[in-house]
Amino acid sequence: MSQTSDISTSPSNPLHGDAGHGGDHHVHDPHVAHHFDSMGQQVDAGKLGMWVFLATEILMFGGLFCAYAVYRGNHPEVFAYAHHYLDTSLGALNTVILIASSLTMAWAVRCSQLGKQRALLICLVLTLLGGFGFLCVKTIEYNHKAHTGKWIGSANMYHPKYVADKRDEKGKLKAPQEKNEANDAKGSGEAPVGGGVTTPAASTDGPDRSAIAAPAAGPAGVSASILDEDHAKAAHAAGHTMTYEDLPKAEQERVHIFFQIYYLMTGLHSFHVILGMFLIFWLVVRAAKPGDRKWIVPLFPAAMGLFLVYVGIVTHSTGVMISGVVIAGLLGLYALWRVRGGAGESDQAGDFGPTYFAPVDIVGLYWHLVDLIWIFLFPLLYLIH
Amino acid sequence: MSQSSEHHDTAGHEGFHPHVVSPRVLLTVFGILLVLTMLTVAVTKIDLGKLNVWIALIIAVAKAGVVGLYFMHLRYDRPFHGIILVVSLMFVALFIGIALMDSDAYQPNLQGKPAASEAMP
């Protein structure tokens, strides 16, 4: 607590009060911007800004957690069923990877505060590797779901397959009564005739589509009334032994809503991981000696290229694999060319030290927030009882 | 933490004594997080009905608290940063809580099919 009072009193410090703008400490320390009185004040302002940003991040994820809570409250059985298709051990592995990378990040902050240049670099690279590890595991998970019919597209209204139908059905989607008509007709064993639906393909699809359209658009609870009760009972009776492929179409699409929430939450989270990795790479470059930066700079895009190769191998996608090889190869050659070109004469230290470590600190806060969000996502998505 | 002030003599740094977290604390926190992760996986295997969700959430909050206090330096930081975090969480709780209350309030209207079709204008 002592440093808090020190920081808050420093602007009124007589040394600074007299110096004013253009004081000689600006010459001594290029890291303090001219509109700040002291490093303490600058660090404090930066941290405050970062915390406000983190609060907005939490609020943004709060919207997704809200969607999760409402849908789970209305359809606990769908969640209990669908989470069996998530691999708990892979989720736990990712949790451990993220926690470990949080540890190395916190250690990197410590190293930068103490001016340990080499240890700082090692910690940052380890954190970066943690990010890659997380994405590698995530790729395996996403790929497995994509190959078992649980990917985002196939049951999604915005999938190209549905675009033509959607145009036909516009009137139908606007009027909810007709959805019920269609459902009643199906319940009584007759094909729906009204509702402006004339093509046979559309009439068989109709009731099922209305079942997914409802929870996505209106209050999620609406779907409970529309769902065919016999289907619901069949699913309940069968319990978890029923495989996804054997489910009635309406149930499959309800399960899809779980997966869409899953993809939105984990996808947004993975996006944050990728963003954090770029920021950490920026730190790696700045923490390195200026003479080393010329070969470090192409390293990260090259690593991204290798990651693309990995994604290509996992998803059996030759295009992704080739683009990864091209990126990694070109950047590797570029790095070699640059290293050969100029001798590293500069032996200065990296940018960070005891007097200047705010970037490490603030990127660290971001990385820990990513970890925090995963700490909540993991039990909520993977560990439903 | 006075060692940082001894490393430099430039002006503009007096009053700037950042807290350095010791390796012992960092490793302890890491251990606690690993144990809690194992615990939250293990507790899923026991059937406690509705309690399962709450236990999972309590463990997650405990993990988040440890990460926030030590990895994110909240324990040694200005209290205001912690207040920002807690207030944002309170707004999320308000948002989710009221959305759930709203969703629950509509449930009686949605129980049976006939009632539902009447409820929908």
Short mmCIF file of C-alpha atoms in Angstrom, two decimals:
data_model
loop_
_atom_site.label_atom_id
_atom_site.label_comp_id
_atom_site.label_asym_id
_atom_site.label_seq_id
_atom_site.Cartn_x
_atom_site.Cartn_y
_atom_site.Cartn_z
CA MET A 1 0.00 0.00 0.00
CA SER A 2 2.97 2.34 0.49
CA GLN A 3 3.52 2.82 -3.23
CA THR A 4 -0.05 3.96 -3.68
CA SER A 5 0.42 6.97 -1.47
CA ASP A 6 3.79 7.68 -3.07
CA ILE A 7 2.31 7.75 -6.53
CA SER A 8 -0.59 9.93 -5.56
CA THR A 9 1.61 12.52 -3.92
CA SER A 10 4.26 12.64 -6.60
CA PRO A 11 2.60 15.32 -8.80
CA SER A 12 2.82 17.73 -5.88
CA ASN A 13 6.43 16.85 -5.33
CA PRO A 14 8.41 20.12 -5.13
CA LEU A 15 10.99 18.81 -7.58
CA HIS A 16 8.35 18.55 -10.26
CA GLY A 17 6.37 21.57 -9.30
CA ASP A 18 9.34 23.78 -10.01
CA ALA A 19 10.52 22.00 -13.11
CA GLY A 20 7.25 22.23 -14.97
CA HIS A 21 7.29 21.50 -18.68
CA GLY A 22 10.62 21.11 -20.30
CA GLY A 23 12.11 19.95 -17.03
CA ASP A 24 15.38 18.12 -17.31
CA HIS A 25 13.89 14.74 -16.43
CA HIS A 26 12.44 14.65 -19.94
CA VAL A 27 15.91 14.58 -21.31
CA HIS A 28 16.95 11.83 -18.94
CA ASP A 29 14.01 9.54 -19.47
CA PRO A 30 12.55 9.28 -22.96
CA HIS A 31 9.90 6.87 -21.67
CA VAL A 32 7.90 9.48 -19.77
CA ALA A 33 5.61 11.35 -22.14
CA HIS A 34 5.77 15.13 -21.80
CA HIS A 35 2.22 15.43 -20.45
CA PHE A 36 3.03 13.29 -17.41
CA ASP A 37 4.85 14.59 -14.37
CA SER A 38 6.44 11.30 -13.44
CA MET A 39 6.76 7.68 -14.41
CA GLY A 40 4.47 6.78 -11.52
CA GLN A 41 1.74 9.00 -12.87
CA GLN A 42 2.20 7.68 -16.41
CA VAL A 43 2.06 4.04 -15.34
CA ASP A 44 -0.97 4.75 -13.23
CA ALA A 45 -2.84 6.43 -16.06
CA GLY A 46 -1.98 3.58 -18.42
CA LYS A 47 -3.13 0.95 -15.98
CA LEU A 48 -6.37 2.79 -15.27
CA GLY A 49 -7.08 2.93 -19.00
CA MET A 50 -6.34 -0.77 -19.36
CA TRP A 51 -8.65 -1.68 -16.52
CA VAL A 52 -11.48 0.34 -18.06
CA PHE A 53 -10.86 -1.52 -21.32
CA LEU A 54 -10.88 -4.85 -19.48
CA ALA A 55 -14.23 -3.87 -17.94
CA THR A 56 -15.68 -3.35 -21.42
CA GLU A 57 -14.29 -6.73 -22.45
CA ILE A 58 -16.04 -8.34 -19.50
CA LEU A 59 -19.28 -6.61 -20.46
CA MET A 60 -18.94 -7.82 -24.05
CA PHE A 61 -18.48 -11.42 -22.94
CA GLY A 62 -21.32 -10.80 -20.47
CA GLY A 63 -23.72 -10.63 -23.40
CA LEU A 64 -22.65 -14.09 -24.52
CA PHE A 65 -22.83 -15.45 -21.00
CA CYS A 66 -26.36 -14.04 -20.86
CA ALA A 67 -27.35 -15.89 -24.04
CA TYR A 68 -25.84 -19.00 -22.52
CA ALA A 69 -27.73 -18.56 -19.22
CA VAL A 70 -31.12 -17.92 -20.85
CA TYR A 71 -30.81 -20.81 -23.27
CA ARG A 72 -29.53 -23.17 -20.62
CA GLY A 73 -32.32 -22.09 -18.25
CA ASN A 74 -34.91 -22.91 -20.89
CA HIS A 75 -33.31 -26.06 -22.27
CA PRO A 76 -31.20 -27.73 -19.60
CA GLU A 77 -31.70 -31.08 -21.35
CA VAL A 78 -30.17 -29.78 -24.58
CA PHE A 79 -27.07 -28.63 -22.68
CA ALA A 80 -26.80 -31.86 -20.74
CA TYR A 81 -27.02 -33.77 -24.00
CA ALA A 82 -24.84 -31.60 -26.21
CA HIS A 83 -21.90 -31.19 -23.87
CA HIS A 84 -21.12 -34.89 -24.28
CA TYR A 85 -19.78 -33.91 -27.67
CA LEU A 86 -17.15 -31.69 -26.07
CA ASP A 87 -13.96 -33.42 -25.02
CA THR A 88 -13.43 -32.69 -21.32
CA SER A 89 -9.81 -33.81 -21.33
CA LEU A 90 -8.94 -31.50 -24.22
CA GLY A 91 -10.75 -28.67 -22.43
CA ALA A 92 -8.83 -29.40 -19.23
CA LEU A 93 -5.58 -29.54 -21.21
CA ASN A 94 -6.33 -26.10 -22.64
CA THR A 95 -7.11 -24.81 -19.16
CA VAL A 96 -3.73 -25.99 -17.92
CA ILE A 97 -1.99 -24.51 -20.98
CA LEU A 98 -3.61 -21.13 -20.39
CA ILE A 99 -2.89 -21.16 -16.66
CA ALA A 100 0.75 -22.03 -17.36
CA SER A 101 1.02 -19.25 -19.92
CA SER A 102 -0.51 -16.87 -17.38
CA LEU A 103 2.21 -17.91 -14.95
CA THR A 104 4.96 -17.23 -17.49
CA MET A 105 3.34 -13.88 -18.32
CA ALA A 106 3.25 -12.86 -14.65
CA TRP A 107 6.85 -14.00 -14.41
CA ALA A 108 7.72 -11.90 -17.45
CA VAL A 109 6.33 -8.83 -15.68
CA ARG A 110 8.53 -9.67 -12.70
CA CYS A 111 11.60 -10.11 -14.92
CA SER A 112 11.02 -6.80 -16.65
CA GLN A 113 10.61 -5.05 -13.30
CA LEU A 114 13.92 -6.48 -12.14
CA GLY A 115 15.63 -5.83 -15.47
CA LYS A 116 16.40 -9.47 -16.22
CA GLN A 117 16.53 -9.20 -19.99
CA ARG A 118 17.19 -12.79 -20.92
CA ALA A 119 14.65 -14.28 -18.52
CA LEU A 120 12.08 -11.77 -19.75
CA LEU A 121 12.60 -12.92 -23.32
CA ILE A 122 12.33 -16.59 -22.32
CA CYS A 123 9.12 -15.98 -20.37
CA LEU A 124 7.54 -14.06 -23.22
CA VAL A 125 8.42 -16.75 -25.76
CA LEU A 126 7.01 -19.43 -23.45
CA THR A 127 3.80 -17.42 -23.12
CA LEU A 128 3.61 -17.15 -26.89
CA LEU A 129 4.10 -20.91 -27.19
CA GLY A 130 1.24 -21.35 -24.71
CA GLY A 131 -0.96 -19.34 -27.06
CA PHE A 132 0.04 -21.57 -29.97
CA GLY A 133 -0.60 -24.67 -27.88
CA PHE A 134 -4.06 -23.45 -26.98
CA LEU A 135 -4.90 -22.79 -30.63
CA CYS A 136 -3.54 -26.19 -31.66
CA VAL A 137 -5.83 -27.99 -29.20
CA LYS A 138 -8.75 -25.80 -30.26
CA THR A 139 -8.11 -26.73 -33.89
CA ILE A 140 -8.40 -30.42 -33.04
CA GLU A 141 -11.68 -29.80 -31.23
CA TYR A 142 -13.25 -27.62 -33.93
CA ASN A 143 -12.12 -30.01 -36.63
CA HIS A 144 -13.63 -33.01 -34.89
CA LYS A 145 -16.99 -31.27 -34.62
CA ALA A 146 -16.83 -30.07 -38.21
CA HIS A 147 -16.41 -33.65 -39.38
CA THR A 148 -19.32 -34.98 -37.32
CA GLY A 149 -21.94 -32.53 -38.58
CA LYS A 150 -21.77 -30.13 -35.68
CA TRP A 151 -20.06 -27.28 -37.44
CA ILE A 152 -21.67 -23.85 -37.59
CA GLY A 153 -22.93 -23.91 -41.14
CA SER A 154 -25.11 -26.88 -41.89
CA ALA A 155 -28.06 -26.00 -39.67
CA ASN A 156 -27.53 -22.29 -39.77
CA MET A 157 -30.08 -20.01 -41.38
CA TYR A 158 -27.30 -18.08 -43.09
CA HIS A 159 -25.82 -21.12 -44.73
CA PRO A 160 -25.92 -20.83 -48.54
CA LYS A 161 -28.05 -23.96 -48.66
CA TYR A 162 -30.87 -22.08 -46.97
CA VAL A 163 -30.60 -18.77 -48.73
CA ALA A 164 -32.90 -19.77 -51.59
CA ASP A 165 -35.49 -21.26 -49.22
CA LYS A 166 -35.30 -18.28 -46.94
CA ARG A 167 -36.38 -15.97 -49.72
CA ASP A 168 -39.42 -18.18 -50.39
CA GLU A 169 -40.30 -18.34 -46.74
CA LYS A 170 -40.01 -14.70 -45.90
CA GLY A 171 -43.73 -14.28 -45.46
CA LYS A 172 -43.88 -17.39 -43.39
CA LEU A 173 -41.15 -16.30 -41.02
CA LYS A 174 -42.92 -13.01 -40.47
CA ALA A 175 -46.15 -14.65 -39.30
CA PRO A 176 -45.72 -16.92 -36.30
CA GLN A 177 -49.28 -18.30 -36.48
CA GLU A 178 -48.46 -20.10 -39.68
CA LYS A 179 -45.59 -21.83 -37.97
CA ASN A 180 -48.05 -23.24 -35.51
CA GLU A 181 -50.36 -24.30 -38.29
CA ALA A 182 -47.52 -26.15 -39.88
CA ASN A 183 -46.71 -27.80 -36.59
CA ASP A 184 -50.30 -28.76 -35.91
CA ALA A 185 -50.57 -30.23 -39.35
CA LYS A 186 -47.48 -32.28 -38.74
CA GLY A 187 -48.78 -33.36 -35.36
CA SER A 188 -51.95 -34.71 -36.90
CA GLY A 189 -49.97 -36.64 -39.47
CA GLU A 190 -50.84 -34.51 -42.48
CA ALA A 191 -48.59 -32.57 -44.74
CA PRO A 192 -48.97 -28.83 -44.28
CA VAL A 193 -50.88 -27.35 -47.16
CA GLY A 194 -51.31 -23.68 -46.28
CA GLY A 195 -48.86 -20.95 -45.49
CA GLY A 196 -48.00 -20.22 -49.09
CA VAL A 197 -45.68 -23.22 -49.15
CA THR A 198 -46.16 -25.17 -52.35
CA THR A 199 -42.91 -26.97 -53.06
CA PRO A 200 -42.79 -30.38 -51.42
CA ALA A 201 -39.20 -29.90 -50.22
CA ALA A 202 -40.11 -26.73 -48.39
CA SER A 203 -43.18 -28.25 -46.78
CA THR A 204 -41.21 -31.07 -45.22
CA ASP A 205 -38.52 -28.68 -44.05
CA GLY A 206 -40.97 -26.13 -42.75
CA PRO A 207 -41.77 -27.27 -39.22
CA ASP A 208 -38.17 -28.09 -38.46
CA ARG A 209 -36.93 -24.76 -39.60
CA SER A 210 -39.51 -22.93 -37.55
CA ALA A 211 -38.26 -24.82 -34.54
CA ILE A 212 -34.80 -23.35 -34.91
CA ALA A 213 -35.94 -19.95 -36.07
CA ALA A 214 -37.93 -19.36 -32.94
CA PRO A 215 -35.23 -19.69 -30.30
CA ALA A 216 -32.82 -17.64 -32.33
CA ALA A 217 -35.24 -14.76 -32.85
CA GLY A 218 -37.69 -14.45 -30.01
CA PRO A 219 -37.36 -15.40 -26.35
CA ALA A 220 -35.69 -18.76 -26.29
CA GLY A 221 -38.59 -20.24 -24.39
CA VAL A 222 -40.85 -20.00 -27.41
CA SER A 223 -39.25 -23.04 -28.93
CA ALA A 224 -40.44 -25.15 -26.02
CA SER A 225 -44.02 -24.64 -27.15
CA ILE A 226 -43.28 -25.32 -30.77
CA LEU A 227 -41.20 -28.41 -30.31
CA ASP A 228 -42.94 -31.64 -31.07
CA GLU A 229 -43.70 -33.24 -27.78
CA ASP A 230 -43.20 -36.76 -29.05
CA HIS A 231 -39.71 -35.86 -30.15
CA ALA A 232 -38.92 -34.34 -26.80
CA LYS A 233 -40.22 -37.40 -25.01
CA ALA A 234 -38.28 -39.71 -27.29
CA ALA A 235 -35.11 -37.80 -26.56
CA HIS A 236 -35.78 -37.90 -22.84
CA ALA A 237 -36.56 -41.59 -22.86
CA ALA A 238 -33.46 -42.38 -24.87
CA GLY A 239 -31.33 -40.23 -22.59
CA HIS A 240 -27.72 -39.75 -23.54
CA THR A 241 -27.50 -43.04 -25.38
CA MET A 242 -29.06 -41.47 -28.45
CA THR A 243 -26.37 -40.36 -30.86
CA TYR A 244 -26.57 -37.02 -32.57
CA GLU A 245 -27.11 -38.65 -35.96
CA ASP A 246 -30.19 -40.53 -34.68
CA LEU A 247 -31.87 -37.47 -33.26
CA PRO A 248 -34.93 -36.10 -35.02
CA LYS A 249 -34.10 -33.10 -37.15
CA ALA A 250 -35.79 -30.62 -34.83
CA GLU A 251 -33.71 -31.92 -31.93
CA GLN A 252 -30.53 -31.78 -33.95
CA GLU A 253 -31.18 -28.14 -34.65
CA ARG A 254 -31.81 -27.43 -31.01
CA VAL A 255 -28.48 -29.07 -30.24
CA HIS A 256 -27.01 -26.83 -32.90
CA ILE A 257 -28.01 -23.78 -30.90
CA PHE A 258 -25.85 -25.05 -28.07
CA PHE A 259 -23.01 -25.39 -30.53
CA GLN A 260 -23.58 -21.93 -31.93
CA ILE A 261 -23.34 -20.48 -28.43
CA TYR A 262 -20.24 -22.64 -27.93
CA TYR A 263 -18.65 -21.41 -31.16
CA LEU A 264 -19.46 -17.79 -30.45
CA MET A 265 -18.02 -17.90 -26.94
CA THR A 266 -14.94 -19.99 -27.68
CA GLY A 267 -14.45 -18.29 -31.05
CA LEU A 268 -14.48 -14.80 -29.57
CA HIS A 269 -12.16 -16.08 -26.85
CA SER A 270 -9.79 -17.63 -29.40
CA PHE A 271 -9.80 -14.33 -31.27
CA HIS A 272 -8.65 -12.69 -28.06
CA VAL A 273 -5.93 -15.32 -27.71
CA ILE A 274 -4.70 -14.53 -31.23
CA LEU A 275 -4.76 -10.80 -30.53
CA GLY A 276 -2.87 -11.37 -27.29
CA MET A 277 -0.28 -13.40 -29.18
CA PHE A 278 0.33 -10.50 -31.56
CA LEU A 279 0.77 -8.18 -28.58
CA ILE A 280 3.17 -10.58 -26.87
CA PHE A 281 5.14 -10.89 -30.07
CA TRP A 282 5.42 -7.12 -30.14
CA LEU A 283 6.82 -7.37 -26.61
CA VAL A 284 9.28 -10.07 -27.70
CA VAL A 285 10.60 -7.80 -30.43
CA ARG A 286 10.99 -4.87 -28.05
CA ALA A 287 12.49 -7.00 -25.30
CA ALA A 288 15.14 -8.37 -27.66
CA LYS A 289 18.42 -6.62 -28.26
CA PRO A 290 18.12 -4.22 -31.20
CA GLY A 291 20.72 -6.24 -33.08
CA ASP A 292 18.63 -9.40 -32.81
CA ARG A 293 15.36 -7.87 -33.96
CA LYS A 294 16.03 -8.29 -37.65
CA TRP A 295 15.68 -12.04 -37.46
CA ILE A 296 13.09 -12.06 -34.69
CA VAL A 297 10.62 -9.93 -36.65
CA PRO A 298 9.95 -12.49 -39.43
CA LEU A 299 9.85 -15.29 -36.86
CA PHE A 300 6.27 -14.79 -35.71
CA PRO A 301 4.67 -14.69 -39.17
CA ALA A 302 6.77 -17.75 -39.97
CA ALA A 303 5.41 -19.44 -36.84
CA MET A 304 1.90 -18.47 -37.96
CA GLY A 305 2.70 -20.11 -41.30
CA LEU A 306 3.74 -23.30 -39.51
CA PHE A 307 0.52 -23.10 -37.50
CA LEU A 308 -1.42 -22.89 -40.77
CA VAL A 309 0.44 -25.99 -41.97
CA TYR A 310 -0.68 -27.71 -38.78
CA VAL A 311 -4.28 -26.57 -39.31
CA GLY A 312 -4.08 -27.84 -42.88
CA ILE A 313 -2.87 -31.25 -41.71
CA VAL A 314 -5.56 -31.53 -39.03
CA THR A 315 -8.39 -30.46 -41.32
CA HIS A 316 -7.00 -32.30 -44.38
CA SER A 317 -7.12 -29.06 -46.28
CA THR A 318 -4.39 -28.89 -48.90
CA GLY A 319 -5.02 -25.21 -49.61
CA VAL A 320 -4.44 -24.15 -46.01
CA MET A 321 -1.39 -26.41 -45.83
CA ILE A 322 0.17 -24.96 -48.99
CA SER A 323 -0.48 -21.37 -47.95
CA GLY A 324 1.14 -22.15 -44.59
CA VAL A 325 4.21 -23.64 -46.27
CA VAL A 326 4.45 -20.61 -48.56
CA ILE A 327 4.19 -18.11 -45.69
CA ALA A 328 6.59 -19.96 -43.41
CA GLY A 329 9.07 -20.62 -46.23
CA LEU A 330 9.10 -17.08 -47.60
CA LEU A 331 9.48 -15.50 -44.18
CA GLY A 332 12.19 -17.98 -43.21
CA LEU A 333 14.14 -17.07 -46.34
CA TYR A 334 13.57 -13.38 -45.67
CA ALA A 335 14.89 -13.77 -42.13
CA LEU A 336 17.97 -15.62 -43.40
CA TRP A 337 18.57 -12.95 -46.00
CA ARG A 338 18.36 -10.19 -43.43
CA VAL A 339 20.67 -11.93 -40.99
CA ARG A 340 23.22 -12.51 -43.75
CA GLY A 341 22.95 -8.91 -44.91
CA GLY A 342 24.10 -7.03 -41.84
CA ALA A 343 26.28 -8.00 -38.95
CA GLY A 344 24.66 -7.49 -35.55
CA GLU A 345 26.96 -4.87 -34.14
CA SER A 346 24.47 -3.40 -31.69
CA ASP A 347 24.83 -4.91 -28.26
CA GLN A 348 22.37 -2.73 -26.42
CA ALA A 349 19.78 -4.14 -24.07
CA GLY A 350 16.09 -4.48 -24.89
CA ASP A 351 13.59 -1.73 -24.24
CA PHE A 352 12.30 -2.91 -20.89
CA GLY A 353 13.84 -2.50 -17.50
CA PRO A 354 13.10 -1.43 -13.93
CA THR A 355 12.28 2.09 -15.06
CA TYR A 356 10.11 1.13 -18.00
CA PHE A 357 8.00 -1.99 -18.06
CA ALA A 358 4.46 -0.67 -18.52
CA PRO A 359 3.88 -2.40 -21.90
CA VAL A 360 4.76 -5.78 -20.40
CA ASP A 361 2.52 -5.07 -17.43
CA ILE A 362 -0.45 -4.00 -19.53
CA VAL A 363 -0.23 -6.76 -22.13
CA GLY A 364 0.07 -9.08 -19.13
CA LEU A 365 -3.24 -7.77 -17.79
CA TYR A 366 -4.85 -8.50 -21.16
CA TRP A 367 -3.43 -12.01 -21.27
CA HIS A 368 -4.65 -12.72 -17.73
CA LEU A 369 -8.13 -11.54 -18.68
CA VAL A 370 -8.13 -14.03 -21.55
CA ASP A 371 -7.19 -16.67 -18.99
CA LEU A 372 -9.94 -15.46 -16.64
CA ILE A 373 -12.61 -15.80 -19.31
CA TRP A 374 -11.47 -19.29 -20.15
CA ILE A 375 -11.64 -20.17 -16.44
CA PHE A 376 -15.38 -19.50 -16.67
CA LEU A 377 -15.92 -20.97 -20.13
CA PHE A 378 -14.35 -24.30 -19.27
CA PRO A 379 -16.72 -25.44 -16.49
CA LEU A 380 -19.76 -23.84 -18.11
CA LEU A 381 -19.30 -25.50 -21.50
CA TYR A 382 -17.35 -28.69 -20.85
CA LEU A 383 -18.41 -29.69 -17.35
CA ILE A 384 -22.20 -29.69 -17.44
CA HIS A 385 -23.54 -32.37 -15.23
CA MET B 1 9.95 -2.64 -2.62
CA SER B 2 12.82 -0.24 -2.54
CA GLN B 3 15.25 -2.05 -4.81
CA SER B 4 13.85 -0.49 -7.95
CA SER B 5 14.71 3.00 -6.76
CA GLU B 6 18.33 2.02 -6.31
CA HIS B 7 18.78 1.00 -9.92
CA HIS B 8 18.47 4.46 -11.35
CA ASP B 9 19.12 8.03 -10.48
CA THR B 10 17.20 9.90 -13.14
CA ALA B 11 14.58 12.36 -12.05
CA GLY B 12 10.95 11.52 -12.63
CA HIS B 13 11.06 8.18 -10.89
CA GLU B 14 10.90 9.06 -7.26
CA GLY B 15 7.63 7.82 -5.88
CA PHE B 16 7.62 5.00 -8.45
CA HIS B 17 8.10 1.78 -6.55
CA PRO B 18 6.29 -0.98 -8.39
CA HIS B 19 5.56 -4.11 -6.49
CA VAL B 20 7.46 -7.16 -7.68
CA VAL B 21 5.68 -10.44 -7.04
CA SER B 22 7.99 -13.07 -5.62
CA PRO B 23 8.50 -16.42 -7.35
CA ARG B 24 7.14 -18.20 -4.30
CA VAL B 25 3.80 -16.38 -4.61
CA LEU B 26 3.66 -16.96 -8.38
CA LEU B 27 4.31 -20.68 -8.07
CA THR B 28 1.86 -21.03 -5.17
CA VAL B 29 -0.84 -19.35 -7.24
CA PHE B 30 -0.04 -21.64 -10.17
CA GLY B 31 -0.33 -24.67 -7.88
CA ILE B 32 -3.64 -23.46 -6.46
CA LEU B 33 -5.00 -22.96 -9.98
CA LEU B 34 -3.96 -26.47 -11.03
CA VAL B 35 -5.51 -28.03 -7.92
CA LEU B 36 -8.75 -26.10 -8.42
CA THR B 37 -8.86 -27.16 -12.08
CA MET B 38 -8.53 -30.80 -11.06
CA LEU B 39 -11.15 -30.27 -8.36
CA THR B 40 -13.66 -28.76 -10.77
CA VAL B 41 -13.21 -31.68 -13.18
CA ALA B 42 -13.47 -34.22 -10.35
CA VAL B 43 -16.59 -32.71 -8.82
CA THR B 44 -18.45 -33.13 -12.11
CA LYS B 45 -18.28 -36.89 -11.67
CA ILE B 46 -20.36 -36.65 -8.48
CA ASP B 47 -24.07 -36.09 -8.93
CA LEU B 48 -25.19 -33.22 -6.72
CA GLY B 49 -28.16 -32.13 -8.79
CA LYS B 50 -28.45 -28.38 -9.16
CA LEU B 51 -25.54 -27.87 -6.80
CA ASN B 52 -23.08 -28.94 -9.49
CA VAL B 53 -23.43 -25.71 -11.44
CA TRP B 54 -22.99 -23.61 -8.35
CA ILE B 55 -19.94 -25.52 -7.17
CA ALA B 56 -18.39 -25.16 -10.62
CA LEU B 57 -19.10 -21.42 -10.56
CA ILE B 58 -17.74 -20.98 -7.04
CA ILE B 59 -14.51 -22.75 -8.01
CA ALA B 60 -14.28 -20.60 -11.15
CA VAL B 61 -14.77 -17.45 -9.07
CA ALA B 62 -12.08 -18.61 -6.65
CA LYS B 63 -9.68 -19.22 -9.55
CA ALA B 64 -10.54 -15.86 -11.08
CA GLY B 65 -10.00 -14.19 -7.72
CA VAL B 66 -6.54 -15.70 -7.31
CA VAL B 67 -5.56 -14.75 -10.87
CA GLY B 68 -6.85 -11.22 -10.35
CA LEU B 69 -5.27 -10.68 -6.95
CA TYR B 70 -1.79 -12.01 -7.69
CA PHE B 71 -1.21 -12.38 -11.44
CA MET B 72 -3.01 -9.14 -12.22
CA HIS B 73 -1.47 -7.42 -9.16
CA LEU B 74 -4.82 -6.26 -7.80
CA ARG B 75 -3.72 -7.04 -4.27
CA TYR B 76 -0.82 -4.58 -4.53
CA ASP B 77 -2.47 -2.14 -6.91
CA ARG B 78 -4.60 0.89 -6.36
CA PRO B 79 -7.96 -0.26 -5.00
CA PHE B 80 -9.74 1.63 -7.75
CA HIS B 81 -8.67 -0.96 -10.37
CA GLY B 82 -10.32 -3.66 -8.31
CA ILE B 83 -13.44 -1.52 -8.00
CA ILE B 84 -13.63 -1.21 -11.80
CA LEU B 85 -13.43 -4.99 -12.12
CA VAL B 86 -16.03 -5.66 -9.44
CA VAL B 87 -18.43 -3.03 -10.82
CA SER B 88 -18.21 -4.51 -14.32
CA LEU B 89 -18.97 -7.95 -12.87
CA MET B 90 -21.91 -6.49 -10.97
CA PHE B 91 -23.34 -5.07 -14.19
CA VAL B 92 -22.93 -8.44 -15.90
CA ALA B 93 -24.73 -10.08 -12.98
CA LEU B 94 -27.51 -7.50 -13.22
CA PHE B 95 -27.82 -8.07 -16.96
CA ILE B 96 -27.94 -11.86 -16.72
CA GLY B 97 -30.11 -11.84 -13.61
CA ILE B 98 -32.80 -9.63 -15.09
CA ALA B 99 -32.70 -11.47 -18.42
CA LEU B 100 -33.26 -14.73 -16.56
CA MET B 101 -36.10 -13.22 -14.50
CA ASP B 102 -37.71 -12.04 -17.72
CA SER B 103 -37.27 -15.42 -19.34
CA ASP B 104 -38.75 -17.16 -16.28
CA ALA B 105 -41.70 -14.77 -16.17
CA TYR B 106 -42.78 -15.92 -19.62
CA GLN B 107 -42.52 -19.61 -18.83
CA PRO B 108 -46.16 -20.09 -17.68
CA ASN B 109 -47.32 -18.77 -21.04
CA LEU B 110 -45.20 -21.27 -22.88
CA GLN B 111 -45.99 -24.51 -21.10
CA GLY B 112 -48.69 -25.94 -23.37
CA LYS B 113 -49.07 -25.68 -27.08
CA PRO B 114 -52.61 -24.19 -27.09
CA ALA B 115 -51.69 -21.61 -24.52
CA ALA B 116 -48.63 -20.71 -26.51
CA SER B 117 -50.52 -20.16 -29.74
CA GLU B 118 -52.98 -17.92 -27.91
CA ALA B 119 -50.19 -16.02 -26.25
CA MET B 120 -48.63 -15.24 -29.58
CA PRO B 121 -50.55 -12.45 -31.27
#
